[in-house]
Amino acid sequence: FDAFLRGPVSLASPAVCGLGTIWDDATGTCRGVGFVAGPNAIPKATSGRYVYTVFGAHNASSLPTITDVMAAKRSEGHAVACHVVEPNPAHVDAVKEFAEHYGCHVHGVALWDEDGSTTLHVTESDDIAASIFASAVHGRSSSVPTSVPAVDVAGWIQEHLRLEDYNYVSMDIEGAEYRVLRRMTQTGMACWLSELHVETHALYAEENWGKWGIDAIIPWLVSGPCGVHAQVYAHYWRDPLVLPQAHEFAVRTGCQHCELLFATVAPDD
């Protein structure tokens, strides 16, 4: 896991600073963002503004949940903002039509751990979310590789979110979450969040099988150091296409009864 967390770090961009720091244009240096909670941590969520961000809107079917929460916050007198990220070209128009009606900014890019482009495997079905993994169980026999722009998630957060806002992020990015979360943690940008809700997909593509154990430590990883309320959702046992992969994983690894894969590590442990 330590090797996974460290990962490949590029210094090509000033937005890429050390753990728990970001680039400050005013001083031309990296400055801390309070990665370790304590008296020297920079206060966050002090503005009273709530910013709701969706990483992976797919066909916009999940957006009403967010817009309902936004409406409730507005009725309480709070300032509210919204960002929606969806890289699938086939879904961007539908997402824009819905999201912009509620004042959300729509970003047609894939969030990743570096700037550039990535290949998205897209199916004709509106019900199947696109994935960067060709072996993803949903639509792998009928997906079409499509090049889309990719943006470093650390730089994206720094550009579009503010530390002083209450930042709520919902992430459902079909297996890309592991490298994206690693990037957010490496750079300290995860600490800009107040809430993080992640759907994990380790068993959806064979390339990610080895990351299954990471699901259990995500709340511990971001909640303990910087007070992010994190919630992880996994639907491995409710998806009939994923169940055979879970069984094959267990057979290959000899992990028939691996309790540690299901025991979430508490933030204070």
Tab-separated table of C-alpha atoms in Angstrom:
chain	number	residue	atom	x	y	z
A	1	PHE	CA	0.000	0.000	0.000
A	2	ASP	CA	2.863	2.368	0.808
A	3	ALA	CA	4.132	2.026	-2.760
A	4	PHE	CA	0.618	2.636	-4.083
A	5	LEU	CA	0.244	5.790	-2.010
A	6	ARG	CA	3.607	7.204	-3.064
A	7	GLY	CA	3.019	6.452	-6.723
A	8	PRO	CA	4.728	8.278	-9.585
A	9	VAL	CA	5.048	11.998	-8.758
A	10	SER	CA	5.730	14.443	-11.577
A	11	LEU	CA	7.191	17.867	-10.863
A	12	ALA	CA	6.223	19.261	-14.254
A	13	SER	CA	3.552	21.570	-12.792
A	14	PRO	CA	3.786	24.059	-9.899
A	15	ALA	CA	0.476	22.625	-8.706
A	16	VAL	CA	2.426	19.493	-7.767
A	17	CYS	CA	3.990	20.193	-4.395
A	18	GLY	CA	4.843	18.009	-1.445
A	19	LEU	CA	2.422	16.072	0.702
A	20	GLY	CA	-0.044	18.459	2.324
A	21	THR	CA	1.040	21.521	0.339
A	22	ILE	CA	-0.093	23.473	-2.717
A	23	TRP	CA	1.512	26.009	-5.014
A	24	ASP	CA	0.979	29.642	-4.015
A	25	ASP	CA	1.223	32.034	-7.002
A	26	ALA	CA	1.631	35.038	-4.706
A	27	THR	CA	4.821	33.751	-3.099
A	28	GLY	CA	6.052	31.380	-5.797
A	29	THR	CA	6.391	28.606	-3.246
A	30	CYS	CA	4.499	25.605	-1.918
A	31	ARG	CA	2.447	26.326	1.190
A	32	GLY	CA	0.766	24.011	3.667
A	33	VAL	CA	-2.955	23.316	3.656
A	34	GLY	CA	-3.188	21.790	7.105
A	35	PHE	CA	-2.821	18.146	6.072
A	36	VAL	CA	-2.247	17.165	9.701
A	37	ALA	CA	-5.020	18.429	11.964
A	38	GLY	CA	-3.730	20.614	14.769
A	39	PRO	CA	-3.204	24.200	15.913
A	40	ASN	CA	-1.249	25.078	12.751
A	41	ALA	CA	-3.835	23.699	10.352
A	42	ILE	CA	-5.439	26.264	8.038
A	43	PRO	CA	-9.159	26.571	8.896
A	44	LYS	CA	-11.571	25.317	6.263
A	45	ALA	CA	-15.318	25.521	5.663
A	46	THR	CA	-15.493	28.959	7.282
A	47	SER	CA	-17.336	30.900	4.540
A	48	GLY	CA	-20.817	29.472	5.029
A	49	ARG	CA	-20.952	28.566	1.317
A	50	TYR	CA	-21.713	24.991	0.278
A	51	VAL	CA	-20.148	23.639	-2.912
A	52	TYR	CA	-21.428	20.340	-4.295
A	53	THR	CA	-19.198	18.542	-6.804
A	54	VAL	CA	-20.008	15.373	-8.734
A	55	PHE	CA	-17.088	13.417	-10.170
A	56	GLY	CA	-18.794	11.102	-12.679
A	57	ALA	CA	-22.335	12.210	-13.518
A	58	HIS	CA	-22.850	9.489	-16.176
A	59	ASN	CA	-26.289	10.075	-17.734
A	60	ALA	CA	-27.357	12.592	-15.057
A	61	SER	CA	-29.561	10.023	-13.297
A	62	SER	CA	-27.877	10.651	-9.944
A	63	LEU	CA	-27.987	14.439	-10.089
A	64	PRO	CA	-31.492	14.945	-8.599
A	65	THR	CA	-30.159	13.718	-5.253
A	66	ILE	CA	-27.557	16.496	-5.234
A	67	THR	CA	-29.896	19.197	-6.532
A	68	ASP	CA	-32.443	18.353	-3.822
A	69	VAL	CA	-29.765	18.864	-1.168
A	70	MET	CA	-28.731	22.130	-2.845
A	71	ALA	CA	-32.314	23.360	-2.792
A	72	ALA	CA	-32.609	22.571	0.908
A	73	LYS	CA	-29.420	24.507	1.675
A	74	ARG	CA	-30.626	27.489	-0.357
A	75	SER	CA	-33.925	27.469	1.549
A	76	GLU	CA	-31.889	27.735	4.758
A	77	GLY	CA	-30.255	30.899	3.405
A	78	HIS	CA	-26.880	29.439	2.473
A	79	ALA	CA	-24.909	30.359	-0.625
A	80	VAL	CA	-24.600	27.285	-2.861
A	81	ALA	CA	-22.443	26.388	-5.874
A	82	CYS	CA	-22.127	23.220	-7.940
A	83	HIS	CA	-19.674	21.482	-10.300
A	84	VAL	CA	-20.422	18.412	-12.400
A	85	VAL	CA	-17.669	16.430	-14.125
A	86	GLU	CA	-18.489	13.916	-16.865
A	87	PRO	CA	-15.991	12.872	-19.558
A	88	ASN	CA	-18.257	10.716	-21.752
A	89	PRO	CA	-19.039	12.800	-24.877
A	90	ALA	CA	-22.282	10.876	-25.334
A	91	HIS	CA	-23.549	12.062	-21.944
A	92	VAL	CA	-22.216	15.597	-21.691
A	93	ASP	CA	-25.177	17.250	-23.456
A	94	ALA	CA	-27.741	15.525	-21.237
A	95	VAL	CA	-25.718	16.388	-18.150
A	96	LYS	CA	-25.445	20.020	-19.235
A	97	GLU	CA	-29.182	20.314	-19.889
A	98	PHE	CA	-29.973	19.113	-16.376
A	99	ALA	CA	-27.072	20.570	-14.398
A	100	GLU	CA	-27.049	24.050	-15.879
A	101	HIS	CA	-30.758	24.388	-15.062
A	102	TYR	CA	-29.664	24.280	-11.413
A	103	GLY	CA	-26.729	26.639	-11.869
A	104	CYS	CA	-24.044	23.952	-11.976
A	105	HIS	CA	-20.818	24.299	-13.928
A	106	VAL	CA	-20.253	21.302	-16.229
A	107	HIS	CA	-16.761	20.034	-17.035
A	108	GLY	CA	-16.415	17.573	-19.932
A	109	VAL	CA	-13.084	16.085	-18.815
A	110	ALA	CA	-11.783	12.976	-17.093
A	111	LEU	CA	-10.210	13.610	-13.703
A	112	TRP	CA	-6.925	11.744	-13.410
A	113	ASP	CA	-3.519	12.012	-11.727
A	114	GLU	CA	-1.916	14.027	-14.532
A	115	ASP	CA	-2.876	16.369	-17.350
A	116	GLY	CA	-3.180	15.055	-20.904
A	117	SER	CA	-5.662	12.603	-22.359
A	118	THR	CA	-6.957	9.153	-21.570
A	119	THR	CA	-8.957	6.463	-23.341
A	120	LEU	CA	-12.538	6.042	-22.213
A	121	HIS	CA	-14.385	2.851	-23.165
A	122	VAL	CA	-17.875	3.960	-24.139
A	123	THR	CA	-20.942	1.831	-24.877
A	124	GLU	CA	-24.113	2.719	-26.763
A	125	SER	CA	-26.267	2.147	-23.706
A	126	ASP	CA	-27.158	5.188	-21.597
A	127	ASP	CA	-27.376	2.903	-18.568
A	128	ILE	CA	-23.742	1.772	-18.707
A	129	ALA	CA	-21.134	4.161	-17.368
A	130	ALA	CA	-17.954	4.528	-19.387
A	131	SER	CA	-14.679	3.324	-17.865
A	132	ILE	CA	-10.990	3.825	-18.586
A	133	PHE	CA	-10.626	0.035	-18.236
A	134	ALA	CA	-11.334	-2.045	-21.329
A	135	SER	CA	-11.904	-5.129	-19.140
A	136	ALA	CA	-14.662	-3.498	-17.050
A	137	VAL	CA	-17.496	-6.021	-16.721
A	138	HIS	CA	-20.169	-3.618	-17.908
A	139	GLY	CA	-20.053	-3.331	-21.668
A	140	ARG	CA	-16.578	-4.768	-22.193
A	141	SER	CA	-17.793	-6.765	-25.196
A	142	SER	CA	-19.333	-3.754	-26.927
A	143	SER	CA	-17.372	-0.698	-25.775
A	144	VAL	CA	-15.667	1.710	-28.163
A	145	PRO	CA	-12.339	3.319	-27.135
A	146	THR	CA	-12.701	7.105	-27.151
A	147	SER	CA	-9.947	9.602	-26.413
A	148	VAL	CA	-10.980	12.314	-23.929
A	149	PRO	CA	-9.094	15.143	-22.228
A	150	ALA	CA	-7.723	14.295	-18.787
A	151	VAL	CA	-7.046	16.796	-16.013
A	152	ASP	CA	-4.896	16.438	-12.909
A	153	VAL	CA	-7.426	16.262	-10.061
A	154	ALA	CA	-5.100	18.189	-7.719
A	155	GLY	CA	-4.928	21.120	-10.094
A	156	TRP	CA	-8.662	20.903	-10.799
A	157	ILE	CA	-9.538	21.161	-7.094
A	158	GLN	CA	-7.164	24.060	-6.612
A	159	GLU	CA	-8.670	25.898	-9.591
A	160	HIS	CA	-12.365	25.328	-8.923
A	161	LEU	CA	-12.785	24.834	-5.165
A	162	ARG	CA	-11.899	27.016	-2.181
A	163	LEU	CA	-10.546	25.823	1.133
A	164	GLU	CA	-12.914	28.104	3.044
A	165	ASP	CA	-16.056	26.533	1.530
A	166	TYR	CA	-17.902	23.440	2.683
A	167	ASN	CA	-16.859	21.115	-0.139
A	168	TYR	CA	-19.014	18.037	-0.713
A	169	VAL	CA	-17.668	15.621	-3.346
A	170	SER	CA	-19.484	12.607	-4.748
A	171	MET	CA	-17.158	10.326	-6.736
A	172	ASP	CA	-18.323	7.535	-9.057
A	173	ILE	CA	-15.662	7.195	-11.737
A	174	GLU	CA	-15.693	3.484	-12.527
A	175	GLY	CA	-12.333	2.332	-11.217
A	176	ALA	CA	-10.331	5.533	-11.735
A	177	GLU	CA	-11.006	6.461	-8.096
A	178	TYR	CA	-7.917	4.684	-6.791
A	179	ARG	CA	-5.361	6.740	-8.685
A	180	VAL	CA	-7.448	9.896	-8.299
A	181	LEU	CA	-7.695	9.422	-4.529
A	182	ARG	CA	-3.981	8.668	-4.334
A	183	ARG	CA	-3.267	11.931	-6.146
A	184	MET	CA	-5.598	13.884	-3.862
A	185	THR	CA	-3.903	12.407	-0.809
A	186	GLN	CA	-0.356	12.867	-2.104
A	187	THR	CA	-0.906	16.556	-2.719
A	188	GLY	CA	-3.037	17.268	0.349
A	189	MET	CA	-5.977	18.386	-1.801
A	190	ALA	CA	-8.193	15.744	-0.168
A	191	CYS	CA	-8.011	17.935	2.929
A	192	TRP	CA	-9.891	20.703	1.150
A	193	LEU	CA	-13.009	18.538	1.340
A	194	SER	CA	-15.559	18.451	4.125
A	195	GLU	CA	-17.397	15.395	2.811
A	196	LEU	CA	-16.283	12.678	0.406
A	197	HIS	CA	-18.645	9.992	-0.877
A	198	VAL	CA	-16.929	7.363	-3.053
A	199	GLU	CA	-18.324	4.409	-4.975
A	200	THR	CA	-15.525	1.871	-5.398
A	201	HIS	CA	-15.026	-0.554	-8.303
A	202	ALA	CA	-12.041	-2.767	-7.502
A	203	LEU	CA	-13.761	-5.931	-8.735
A	204	TYR	CA	-15.204	-4.413	-11.901
A	205	ALA	CA	-11.952	-4.658	-13.867
A	206	GLU	CA	-9.165	-7.186	-13.389
A	207	GLU	CA	-6.526	-4.439	-13.421
A	208	ASN	CA	-7.956	-3.197	-10.114
A	209	TRP	CA	-8.441	-6.486	-8.261
A	210	GLY	CA	-5.354	-5.877	-6.167
A	211	LYS	CA	-6.803	-2.587	-4.931
A	212	TRP	CA	-9.823	-4.159	-3.235
A	213	GLY	CA	-8.254	-3.844	0.206
A	214	ILE	CA	-7.917	-0.076	-0.253
A	215	ASP	CA	-11.709	0.317	-0.052
A	216	ALA	CA	-11.603	-0.389	3.682
A	217	ILE	CA	-9.035	2.264	4.535
A	218	ILE	CA	-10.315	5.245	2.528
A	219	PRO	CA	-12.203	6.783	5.501
A	220	TRP	CA	-9.165	6.246	7.744
A	221	LEU	CA	-6.860	7.753	5.139
A	222	VAL	CA	-8.702	11.069	4.742
A	223	SER	CA	-10.787	11.424	7.899
A	224	GLY	CA	-8.111	11.053	10.534
A	225	PRO	CA	-5.475	13.472	9.170
A	226	CYS	CA	-7.736	16.311	8.061
A	227	GLY	CA	-11.285	15.822	9.304
A	228	VAL	CA	-12.987	14.798	6.069
A	229	HIS	CA	-16.225	12.889	6.573
A	230	ALA	CA	-15.746	9.974	4.155
A	231	GLN	CA	-18.222	7.314	3.128
A	232	VAL	CA	-17.451	4.374	0.830
A	233	TYR	CA	-20.059	2.496	-1.189
A	234	ALA	CA	-19.381	-0.833	-2.912
A	235	HIS	CA	-21.970	-2.904	-4.763
A	236	TYR	CA	-19.885	-5.984	-5.495
A	237	TRP	CA	-22.395	-8.450	-4.038
A	238	ARG	CA	-25.457	-6.832	-5.599
A	239	ASP	CA	-24.196	-6.827	-9.173
A	240	PRO	CA	-24.645	-10.164	-10.983
A	241	LEU	CA	-21.894	-9.316	-13.471
A	242	VAL	CA	-19.388	-8.687	-10.699
A	243	LEU	CA	-20.114	-11.778	-8.584
A	244	PRO	CA	-18.208	-14.176	-10.888
A	245	GLN	CA	-15.186	-11.883	-10.721
A	246	ALA	CA	-15.361	-11.815	-6.933
A	247	HIS	CA	-15.436	-15.606	-6.900
A	248	GLU	CA	-12.486	-15.857	-9.305
A	249	PHE	CA	-10.520	-13.372	-7.200
A	250	ALA	CA	-11.138	-15.486	-4.100
A	251	VAL	CA	-10.063	-18.695	-5.864
A	252	ARG	CA	-6.900	-17.189	-7.358
A	253	THR	CA	-5.756	-15.586	-4.116
A	254	GLY	CA	-6.948	-18.294	-1.722
A	255	CYS	CA	-8.886	-15.552	0.022
A	256	GLN	CA	-12.183	-17.323	0.646
A	257	HIS	CA	-12.794	-15.685	4.028
A	258	CYS	CA	-10.818	-12.458	4.125
A	259	GLU	CA	-12.437	-10.398	6.843
A	260	LEU	CA	-9.987	-7.516	6.447
A	261	LEU	CA	-11.415	-6.750	3.020
A	262	PHE	CA	-14.750	-5.875	4.607
A	263	ALA	CA	-13.753	-4.360	7.965
A	264	THR	CA	-13.627	-0.588	7.457
A	265	VAL	CA	-10.777	0.978	9.434
A	266	ALA	CA	-12.163	3.718	11.680
A	267	PRO	CA	-10.702	7.238	11.310
A	268	ASP	CA	-9.333	7.242	14.872
A	269	ASP	CA	-7.690	3.802	14.711
